[in-house]
Short mmCIF file of C-alpha atoms in Angstrom, two decimals:
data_model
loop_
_atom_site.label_atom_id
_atom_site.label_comp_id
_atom_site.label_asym_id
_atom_site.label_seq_id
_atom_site.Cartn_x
_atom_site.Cartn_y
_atom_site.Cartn_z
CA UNK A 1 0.00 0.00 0.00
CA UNK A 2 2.71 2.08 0.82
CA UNK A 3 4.56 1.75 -2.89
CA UNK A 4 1.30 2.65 -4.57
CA UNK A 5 1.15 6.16 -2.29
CA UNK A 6 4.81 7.06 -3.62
CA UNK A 7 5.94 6.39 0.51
CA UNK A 8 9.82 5.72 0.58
CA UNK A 9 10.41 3.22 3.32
CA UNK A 10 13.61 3.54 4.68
CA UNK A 11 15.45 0.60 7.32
CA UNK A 12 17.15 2.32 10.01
CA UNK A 13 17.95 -0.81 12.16
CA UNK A 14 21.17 -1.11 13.80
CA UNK A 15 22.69 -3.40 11.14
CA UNK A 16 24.71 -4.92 14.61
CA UNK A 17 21.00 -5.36 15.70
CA UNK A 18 20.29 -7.57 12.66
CA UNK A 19 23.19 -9.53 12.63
CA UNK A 20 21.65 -11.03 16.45
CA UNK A 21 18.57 -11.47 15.03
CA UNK A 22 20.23 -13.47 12.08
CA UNK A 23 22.14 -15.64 14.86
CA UNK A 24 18.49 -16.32 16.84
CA UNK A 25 17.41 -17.42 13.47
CA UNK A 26 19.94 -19.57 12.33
CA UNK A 27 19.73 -21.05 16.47
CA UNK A 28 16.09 -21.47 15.29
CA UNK A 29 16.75 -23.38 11.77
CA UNK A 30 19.02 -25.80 14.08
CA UNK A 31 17.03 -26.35 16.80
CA UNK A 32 18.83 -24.66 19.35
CA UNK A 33 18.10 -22.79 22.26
CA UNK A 34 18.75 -19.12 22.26
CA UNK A 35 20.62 -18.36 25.13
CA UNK A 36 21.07 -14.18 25.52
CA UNK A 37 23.51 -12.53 27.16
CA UNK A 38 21.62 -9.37 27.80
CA UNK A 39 19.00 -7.70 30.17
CA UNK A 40 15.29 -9.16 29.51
CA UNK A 41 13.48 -6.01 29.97
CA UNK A 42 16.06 -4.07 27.50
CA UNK A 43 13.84 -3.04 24.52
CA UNK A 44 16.45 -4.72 22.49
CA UNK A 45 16.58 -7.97 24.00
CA UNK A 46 13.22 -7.91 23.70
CA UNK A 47 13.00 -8.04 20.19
CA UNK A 48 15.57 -10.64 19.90
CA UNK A 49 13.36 -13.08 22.19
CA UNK A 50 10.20 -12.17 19.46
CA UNK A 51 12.08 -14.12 16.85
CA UNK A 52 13.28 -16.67 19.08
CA UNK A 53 10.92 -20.00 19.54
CA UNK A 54 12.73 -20.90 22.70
CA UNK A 55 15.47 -18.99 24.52
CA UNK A 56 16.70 -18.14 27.97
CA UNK A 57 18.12 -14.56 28.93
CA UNK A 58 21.12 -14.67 31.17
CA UNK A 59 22.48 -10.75 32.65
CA UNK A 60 25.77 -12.11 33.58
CA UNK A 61 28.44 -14.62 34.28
CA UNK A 62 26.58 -15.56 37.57
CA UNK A 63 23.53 -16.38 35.69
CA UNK A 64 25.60 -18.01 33.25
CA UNK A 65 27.40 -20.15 35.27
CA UNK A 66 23.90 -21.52 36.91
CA UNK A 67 22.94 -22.44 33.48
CA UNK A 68 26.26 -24.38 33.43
CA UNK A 69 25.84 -25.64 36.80
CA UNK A 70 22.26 -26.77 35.48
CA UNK A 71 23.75 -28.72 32.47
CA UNK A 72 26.22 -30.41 34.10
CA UNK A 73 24.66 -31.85 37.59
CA UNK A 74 20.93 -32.28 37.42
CA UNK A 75 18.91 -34.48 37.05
CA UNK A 76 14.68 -35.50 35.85
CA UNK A 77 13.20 -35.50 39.30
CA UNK A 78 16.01 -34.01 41.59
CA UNK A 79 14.18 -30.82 42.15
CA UNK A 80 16.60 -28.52 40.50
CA UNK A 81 14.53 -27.41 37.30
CA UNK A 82 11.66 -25.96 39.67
CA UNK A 83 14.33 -23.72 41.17
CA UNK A 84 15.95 -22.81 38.04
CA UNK A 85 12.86 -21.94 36.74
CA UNK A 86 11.64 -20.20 39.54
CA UNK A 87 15.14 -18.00 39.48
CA UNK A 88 14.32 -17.23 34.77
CA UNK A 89 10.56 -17.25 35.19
CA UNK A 90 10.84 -13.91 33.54
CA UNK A 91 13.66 -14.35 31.33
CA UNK A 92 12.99 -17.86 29.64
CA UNK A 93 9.90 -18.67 26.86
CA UNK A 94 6.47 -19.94 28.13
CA UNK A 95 7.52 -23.51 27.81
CA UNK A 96 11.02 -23.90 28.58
CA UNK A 97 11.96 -27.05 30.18
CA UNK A 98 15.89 -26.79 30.93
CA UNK A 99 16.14 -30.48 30.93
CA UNK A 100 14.93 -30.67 27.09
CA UNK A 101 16.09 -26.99 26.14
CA UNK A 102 19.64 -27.01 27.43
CA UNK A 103 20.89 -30.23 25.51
CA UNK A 104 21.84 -28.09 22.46
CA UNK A 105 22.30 -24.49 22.51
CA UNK A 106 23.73 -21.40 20.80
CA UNK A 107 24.86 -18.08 22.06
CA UNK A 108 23.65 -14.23 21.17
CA UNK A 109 24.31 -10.93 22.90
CA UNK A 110 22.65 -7.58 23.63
CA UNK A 111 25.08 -5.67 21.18
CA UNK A 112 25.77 -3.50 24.30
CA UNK A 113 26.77 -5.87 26.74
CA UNK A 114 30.17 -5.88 28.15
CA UNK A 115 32.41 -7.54 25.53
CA UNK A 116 34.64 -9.20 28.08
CA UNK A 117 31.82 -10.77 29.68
CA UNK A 118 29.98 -12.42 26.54
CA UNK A 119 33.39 -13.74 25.39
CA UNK A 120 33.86 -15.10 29.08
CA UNK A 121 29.59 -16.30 28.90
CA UNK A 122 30.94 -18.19 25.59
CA UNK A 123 34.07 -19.96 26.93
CA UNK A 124 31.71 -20.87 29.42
CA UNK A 125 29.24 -22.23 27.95
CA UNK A 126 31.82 -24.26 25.28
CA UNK A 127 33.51 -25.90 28.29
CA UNK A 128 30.31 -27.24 29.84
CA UNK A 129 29.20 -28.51 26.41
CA UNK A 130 32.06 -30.63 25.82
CA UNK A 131 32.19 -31.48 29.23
CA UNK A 132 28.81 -32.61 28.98
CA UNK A 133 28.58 -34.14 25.51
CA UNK A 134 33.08 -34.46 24.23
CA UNK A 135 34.12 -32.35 22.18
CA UNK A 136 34.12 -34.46 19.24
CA UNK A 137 30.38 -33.51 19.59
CA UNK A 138 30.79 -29.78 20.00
CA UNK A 139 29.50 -28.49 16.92
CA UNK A 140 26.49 -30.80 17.53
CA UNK A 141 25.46 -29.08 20.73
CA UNK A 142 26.89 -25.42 20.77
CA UNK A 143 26.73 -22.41 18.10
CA UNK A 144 28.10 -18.94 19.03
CA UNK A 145 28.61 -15.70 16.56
CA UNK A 146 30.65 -12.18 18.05
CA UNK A 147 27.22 -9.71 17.86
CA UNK A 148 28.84 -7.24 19.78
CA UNK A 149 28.60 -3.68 18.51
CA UNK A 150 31.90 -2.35 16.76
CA UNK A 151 31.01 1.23 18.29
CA UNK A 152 30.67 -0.61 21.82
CA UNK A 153 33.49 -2.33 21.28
CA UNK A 154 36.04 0.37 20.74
CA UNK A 155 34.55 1.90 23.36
CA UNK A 156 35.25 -0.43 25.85
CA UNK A 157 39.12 -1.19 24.64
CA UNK A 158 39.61 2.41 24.52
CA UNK A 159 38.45 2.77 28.47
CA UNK A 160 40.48 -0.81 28.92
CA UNK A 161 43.65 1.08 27.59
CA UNK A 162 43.15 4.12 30.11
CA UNK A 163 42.96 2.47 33.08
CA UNK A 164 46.08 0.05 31.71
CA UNK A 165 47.62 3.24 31.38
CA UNK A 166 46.72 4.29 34.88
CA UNK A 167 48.32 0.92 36.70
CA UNK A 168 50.89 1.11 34.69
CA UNK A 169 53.76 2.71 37.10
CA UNK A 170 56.00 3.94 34.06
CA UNK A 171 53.08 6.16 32.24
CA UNK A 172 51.26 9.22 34.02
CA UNK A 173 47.94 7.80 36.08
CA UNK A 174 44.74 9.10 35.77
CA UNK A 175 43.00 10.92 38.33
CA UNK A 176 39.34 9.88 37.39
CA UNK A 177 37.55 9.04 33.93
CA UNK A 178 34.26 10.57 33.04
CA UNK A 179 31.34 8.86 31.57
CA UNK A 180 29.06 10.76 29.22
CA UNK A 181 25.75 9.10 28.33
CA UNK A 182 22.53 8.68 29.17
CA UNK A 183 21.52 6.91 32.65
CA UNK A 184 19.06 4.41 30.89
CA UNK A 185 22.25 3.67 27.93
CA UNK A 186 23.48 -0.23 28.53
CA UNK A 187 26.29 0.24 26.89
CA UNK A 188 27.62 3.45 29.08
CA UNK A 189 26.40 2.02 32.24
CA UNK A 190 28.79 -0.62 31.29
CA UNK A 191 31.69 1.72 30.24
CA UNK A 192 31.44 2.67 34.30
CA UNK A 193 31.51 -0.20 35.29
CA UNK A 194 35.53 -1.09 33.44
CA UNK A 195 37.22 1.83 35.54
CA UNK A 196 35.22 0.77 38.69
CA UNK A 197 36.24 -2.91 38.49
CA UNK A 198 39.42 -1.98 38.05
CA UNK A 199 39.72 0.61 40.89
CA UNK A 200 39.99 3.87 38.62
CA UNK A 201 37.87 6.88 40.38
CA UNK A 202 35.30 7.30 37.65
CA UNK A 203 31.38 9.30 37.16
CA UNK A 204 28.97 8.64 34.58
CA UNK A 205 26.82 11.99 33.86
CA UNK A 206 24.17 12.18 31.37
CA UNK A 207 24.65 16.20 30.42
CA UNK A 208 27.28 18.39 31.17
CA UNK A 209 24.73 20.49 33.42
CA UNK A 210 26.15 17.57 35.97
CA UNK A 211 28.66 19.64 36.98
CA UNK A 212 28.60 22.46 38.52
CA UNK A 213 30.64 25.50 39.32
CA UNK A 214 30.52 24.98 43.09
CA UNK A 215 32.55 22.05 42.09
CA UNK A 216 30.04 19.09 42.49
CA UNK A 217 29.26 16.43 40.33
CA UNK A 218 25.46 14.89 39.88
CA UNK A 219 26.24 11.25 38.82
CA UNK A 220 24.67 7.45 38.13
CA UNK A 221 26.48 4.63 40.32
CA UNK A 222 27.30 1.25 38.96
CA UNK A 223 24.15 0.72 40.75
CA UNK A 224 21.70 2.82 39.39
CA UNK A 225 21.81 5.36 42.58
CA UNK A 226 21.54 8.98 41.46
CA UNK A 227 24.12 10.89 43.82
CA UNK A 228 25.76 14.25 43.98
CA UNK A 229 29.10 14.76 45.71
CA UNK A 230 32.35 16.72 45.15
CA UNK A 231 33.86 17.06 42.21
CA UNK A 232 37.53 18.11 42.04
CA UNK A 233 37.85 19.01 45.91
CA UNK A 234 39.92 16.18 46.90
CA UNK A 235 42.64 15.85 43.93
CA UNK A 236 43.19 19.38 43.74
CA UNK A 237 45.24 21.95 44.85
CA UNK A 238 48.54 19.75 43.95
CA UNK A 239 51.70 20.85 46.49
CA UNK A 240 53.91 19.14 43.78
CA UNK A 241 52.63 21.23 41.40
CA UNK A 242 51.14 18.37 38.73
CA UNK A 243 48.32 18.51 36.88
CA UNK A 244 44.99 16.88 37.27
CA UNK A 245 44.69 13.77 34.67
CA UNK A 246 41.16 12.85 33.30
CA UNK A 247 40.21 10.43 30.98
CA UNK A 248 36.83 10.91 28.68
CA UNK A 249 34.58 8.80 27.01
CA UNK A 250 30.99 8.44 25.39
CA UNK A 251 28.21 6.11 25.30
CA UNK A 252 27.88 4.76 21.98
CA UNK A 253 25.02 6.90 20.45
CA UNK A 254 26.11 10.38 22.46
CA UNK A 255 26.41 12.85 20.59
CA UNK A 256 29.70 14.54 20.36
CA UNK A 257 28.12 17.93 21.36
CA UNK A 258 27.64 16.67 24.55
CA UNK A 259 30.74 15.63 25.38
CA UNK A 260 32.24 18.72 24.30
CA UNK A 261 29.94 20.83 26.62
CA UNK A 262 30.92 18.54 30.01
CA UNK A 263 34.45 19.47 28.78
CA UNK A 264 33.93 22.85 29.13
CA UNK A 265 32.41 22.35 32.28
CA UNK A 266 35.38 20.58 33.63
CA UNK A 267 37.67 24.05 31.72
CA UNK A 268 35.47 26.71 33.19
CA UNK A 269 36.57 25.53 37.07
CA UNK A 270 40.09 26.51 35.97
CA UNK A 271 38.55 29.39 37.70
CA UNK A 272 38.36 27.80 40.93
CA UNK A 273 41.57 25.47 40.18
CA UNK A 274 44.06 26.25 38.16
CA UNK A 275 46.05 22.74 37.61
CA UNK A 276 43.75 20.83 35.33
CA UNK A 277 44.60 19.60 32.30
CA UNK A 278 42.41 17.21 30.14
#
């Protein structure tokens, strides 16, 4: 109807989106079960499970590991599926049945997932297959394609190489890194969360109107908590004289104005302190 009216339809999806929903489908054609590394309630894990006829949503290595745990040690009748089941009720298809839809499997992502983790979810997940089945039988049982997002993914090696930088005792360290993106953004939430496993004093802010000039600094916790605290207060003034060191990055979809206006946030309270240097 829409050709006839002269309407130009025009695909925007993510074509990193499309290449997970080619994976479910190809788990489908082989009758494997889906099993997503993502967040079930994430609009785009949610569309992944629509084209999926049976699949199970893990958010982490934890979860992953009990569907590992699953595979390998239970048993019809044990009691162990009514538990599992009770823990995915909300993150598994209507008729999952872990002792039927766990014998051969395939792995997809949220394309904003932590890259790290999904590789680690995958390793996994291969291990416990050829535990379970040898791994003469591997390719039998187990499917996995890389759906991670390329923008995501440089991301998170470029925030891996700053805090590499900071431990390493022959470079400069940093003195925080700064997240810009919005609070509901997987993939920035987990750009905060590389720096804070790895000790690095880090903020994620979702404007540049997060900082202020009396110095504090509204920001989202690996947690979700909304908190606003000092700023610059306790790395600055320097008695040695050196400069303040901070590292920057951007969710994937930010836009680059935004970044450059919590920049000159961070410039105007040269005002106030006079030793920063970005």
């Amino acid at each position: 109807m829409l050709d006839t009216k002269g309407v130009k339809v025009v695909d925007t999806t993510c074509p990193w989106v499309a290449k997970v929903w080619n994976t479910v489908h190809t788990h489908q054609v082989r009758g494997l079960t889906s099993i997503i590394h993502g967040k079930y309630l994430h609009e785009e894990t949610m569309a992944t499970k629509s084209m999926c006829e049976t699949y199970i949503c893990v958010k982490n290595i934890d979860e992953a590991e009990m569907v590992a745990d699953f595979m390998i040690n239970a048993e019809p009748g044990d009691g162990k599926a009514e538990a599992f089941l009770d823990h995915f009720k909300k993150a598994c298809s209507p008729h999952f049945d872990p002792h039927v839809h766990l014998t051969k499997i395939g792995l997809a992502n949220q394309t904003t997932m932590y890259k790290k983790e999904t590789r680690a979810i995958g390793q996994l997940l291969q291990k416990t297959v050829m535990k379970k089945f040898g791994p003469e039988n591997i390719n039998d049982h187990y499917y996995e394609f890389d759906t991670i997002c390329d923008a995501t993914q440089v991301r998170q090696d470029a925030v891996e190489e700053l805090c590499n930088m900071h431990d390493d005792p022959s470079k400069p360290s940093l003195d925080l890194i700064l997240v810009v993106g919005g609070f509901d953004s997987s993939n920035t939430a987990h750009l905060l969360e590389i720096p804070q496993m790895r000790g690095v004093r880090s903020f994620h802010i979702n404007e540049s109107a997060c900082i202020t000039a009396e110095n504090t600094i509204k920001h989202r916790t690996v947690d979700g908590d909304i908190i606003v605290e000092p700023f610059l207060s306790d790395v600055n003034p320097r008695k040695d004289g050196s400069k303040l060191r901070i590292g920057v990055t951007s969710g994937a979809s930010t836009p680059d104005k935004e970044v450059q206006d919590a920049l000159s946030q961070i410039i105007m309270l040269q005002k106030l302190f006079h030793t920063i240097n970005v």
